[in-house]
Amino acid sequence: MNYEYKHISKLVPRHRVPFFISILLTTVLSPVTMGYDSLMMGNLNALPQYLDYFHIRDDAALLGWMSAAVWVGSILSCFLMQQLSDKLGRKKSIVISVIVGLVGVILQSAAKNIAMFSIGRVIIGFGTQLSVAAAPTLISELALPKHRGFLGGLAFTCFQVGALIASGVTYGTRNITTTWAWRIPSIIQCVPALFSIAALVFIPESPRWLISVGQFDKASEVISIAEGIDIDAGMKRVQEIQVVIEEEKARVSSSPWKEITKGVYNWKRLFIMLTQGLVTELAGSSVGTYYFSLLLNQAGVTDVSTVLQVGIIQSSWCLVIALIACFTLDIVGRKPQALFGTTGMIVSFFILGGLIKKYGNSDNVSGSYGAIACMFLFQGFYNLCWTPMNTLYPPEIWPFKLRSAGVTVFKFFNCGFGLFGTFILPIGMSNLGWKFYMLNAGYDIIFLPIIYFVWVETKGVSLETLDELIGCPVVLDEESLSSVELVQVDGRGKSDKQ
């Protein structure tokens, strides 16, 4: 007997495959925007039209600020992430973030001076991070455990799609002699955001958020489609999830910010967020994005066209590796893949530093190509774990009541370290040369024992039982299930006991 879905929008697909395609269209477009911005700025740093217009060619500090300003907005957005996502829902948070980001792109594209350009980039960072926080949370709460690694990882993997598009666009505008050489790439940054708004009409709200606000009929219909089960089984899942949410409410105070530092298990979660933020932003990733052109110059590659061509190849390489990583995360697991990728990053940076020391200022073409190859290897190992893990792991290890707050904490660490790294990197790379890569590799070694001994494996585990891995058990017994009373809340705030 076919069930007539009456509570969710008619535009939401009723079958699993088109349903998840619609979800992915929205969740991946935010990272596309972020990836586009990252590589666009990296390539603009190689364009004379951009450097000369703002008079920053020989000012490493100002060059760093022009790229790093986006992180200031990202940090400021952390103060609203949890409130928007929990109060308004994941979907409305994405809408707000996209609109804010569009305002920033307009200011950046029309910039007449450094101040206007910087304000635009701050606003872009504010909007982008709001979306990048809400979208992965939405998909983690919709995906089945066996698919969560692929779907959650794919969200930020599309960072590389944006990076590839940015590489192609800036290469195409490189020969324009006016400021349109950098304004056109900036304007095109609007396109993913506009597509994201269009795709939102085809997706539902997170069923777990719907359950938390008493909209059980909607939640059961979303779960029925997402898990490919009938509506009665969907309502049973609603009841199971509600048990967990009620248990969380019993031990979580009204404010998640008061609860997030209570108990050894939550401090463990916070430490994991801290270390993931550190390795994501300060393990060397920005060298291959914002300052890839500086690395190529140190390796002896100075021609603008060649730098941009290498950027296109690099973006394609990173995208392929990140896509492979999305598939293997549900097979190999989060921890083994992170350990393998980080070890490869360390080895690659040690070799890169040695090659730049020996061949950086020489005419040896083979030495320069070897240094570039090592950077490609580094980026490959990085994208094998840290690109997909960026949006996958933080939502996984937090319970529902603390999930938005936990993701916000990760984004705060992530953005704070991103701001520090993006601003400091050009100064360090310019002053330390080859030693910079040696120091970075040595620092990355610290993360290996932390990942091995502290992190938890989340492969194939449901969100409702992940607490057990942290040391905070959740019990789903028949007595608990039978004692839960579902009180339906409609859109006007009225309730109806079921």
Coordinates of N, CA, C and O in Angstrom, one line a residue, residues 25 27-38 128 132 154-166 189 191-193:
L25 N 23.3 18.2 -3.7 CA 23.4 19.4 -4.5 C 23.5 20.7 -3.6 O 24.2 21.6 -3.9
T27 N 24.4 20.5 -0.1 CA 25.5 20.4 0.8 C 26.8 20.6 0.2 O 27.8 21.1 0.8
V28 N 27.0 20.2 -1.1 CA 28.3 20.3 -1.7 C 28.6 21.7 -2.3 O 29.7 22.1 -2.5
L29 N 27.5 22.5 -2.5 CA 27.7 23.8 -3.1 C 28.4 24.8 -2.2 O 29.1 25.7 -2.7
S30 N 28.2 24.7 -0.9 CA 28.9 25.6 0.0 C 30.4 25.4 0.0 O 31.2 26.3 -0.1
P31 N 30.9 24.1 0.1 CA 32.3 23.9 0.0 C 32.9 24.3 -1.4 O 34.0 24.7 -1.5
V32 N 32.0 24.2 -2.4 CA 32.5 24.6 -3.8 C 32.8 26.1 -3.7 O 33.9 26.6 -4.2
T33 N 32.0 26.9 -3.0 CA 32.2 28.3 -2.9 C 33.5 28.6 -2.1 O 34.3 29.4 -2.5
M34 N 33.7 27.8 -1.0 CA 34.9 28.0 -0.2 C 36.2 27.6 -1.0 O 37.2 28.3 -0.9
G35 N 36.1 26.5 -1.7 CA 37.3 26.0 -2.5 C 37.6 27.0 -3.6 O 38.8 27.3 -3.9
Y36 N 36.5 27.5 -4.2 CA 36.7 28.5 -5.3 C 37.5 29.7 -4.7 O 38.4 30.2 -5.3
D37 N 37.0 30.2 -3.5 CA 37.7 31.4 -2.9 C 39.1 31.1 -2.6 O 40.0 32.0 -2.9
S38 N 39.4 30.0 -2.1 CA 40.8 29.6 -1.7 C 41.7 29.7 -2.8 O 42.8 30.3 -2.8
T128 N 30.1 32.0 4.4 CA 30.6 30.7 4.0 C 30.7 29.7 5.1 O 30.2 28.6 5.0
V132 N 28.9 26.1 5.7 CA 29.8 24.9 5.8 C 29.6 24.2 7.2 O 29.8 23.0 7.3
L154 N 32.1 13.7 1.1 CA 31.9 14.3 -0.2 C 31.5 15.8 -0.1 O 31.9 16.6 -1.0
A155 N 30.9 16.1 1.0 CA 30.5 17.5 1.2 C 31.7 18.5 1.0 O 31.7 19.4 0.2
F156 N 32.7 18.2 1.8 CA 33.9 19.1 1.7 C 34.8 18.7 0.6 O 35.7 19.6 0.2
T157 N 34.7 17.5 0.1 CA 35.5 17.2 -1.1 C 35.3 18.1 -2.2 O 36.1 18.4 -3.0
C158 N 34.0 18.6 -2.3 CA 33.7 19.5 -3.4 C 34.4 20.9 -3.2 O 34.2 21.7 -4.1
F159 N 35.1 21.1 -2.1 CA 36.0 22.2 -2.0 C 37.0 22.1 -3.2 O 37.3 23.2 -3.8
Q160 N 37.4 20.9 -3.6 CA 38.3 20.8 -4.7 C 37.6 21.1 -6.1 O 38.3 21.5 -7.0
V161 N 36.3 20.9 -6.1 CA 35.6 21.3 -7.4 C 35.7 22.8 -7.6 O 36.0 23.3 -8.6
G162 N 35.4 23.5 -6.4 CA 35.5 24.9 -6.5 C 37.0 25.4 -6.8 O 37.2 26.3 -7.6
A163 N 37.9 24.7 -6.3 CA 39.3 25.0 -6.5 C 39.7 24.8 -8.0 O 40.4 25.7 -8.6
L164 N 39.2 23.8 -8.6 CA 39.4 23.5 -10.0 C 38.8 24.6 -10.9 O 39.4 25.0 -11.9
I165 N 37.6 24.9 -10.6 CA 36.9 26.0 -11.3 C 37.6 27.3 -11.3 O 37.9 28.0 -12.3
A166 N 38.1 27.6 -10.0 CA 38.8 28.9 -9.8 C 40.1 28.9 -10.6 O 40.5 29.9 -11.2
Q189 N 32.2 33.9 -8.4 CA 32.1 33.3 -7.1 C 30.6 33.2 -6.6 O 30.2 32.4 -5.8
V191 N 28.1 32.2 -8.5 CA 27.4 31.2 -9.2 C 27.0 30.0 -8.3 O 25.8 29.6 -8.2
P192 N 28.0 29.4 -7.5 CA 27.6 28.3 -6.7 C 26.6 28.7 -5.6 O 25.7 27.8 -5.3
A193 N 26.7 29.9 -5.1 CA 25.7 30.3 -4.1 C 24.3 30.4 -4.6 O 23.3 30.0 -4.0

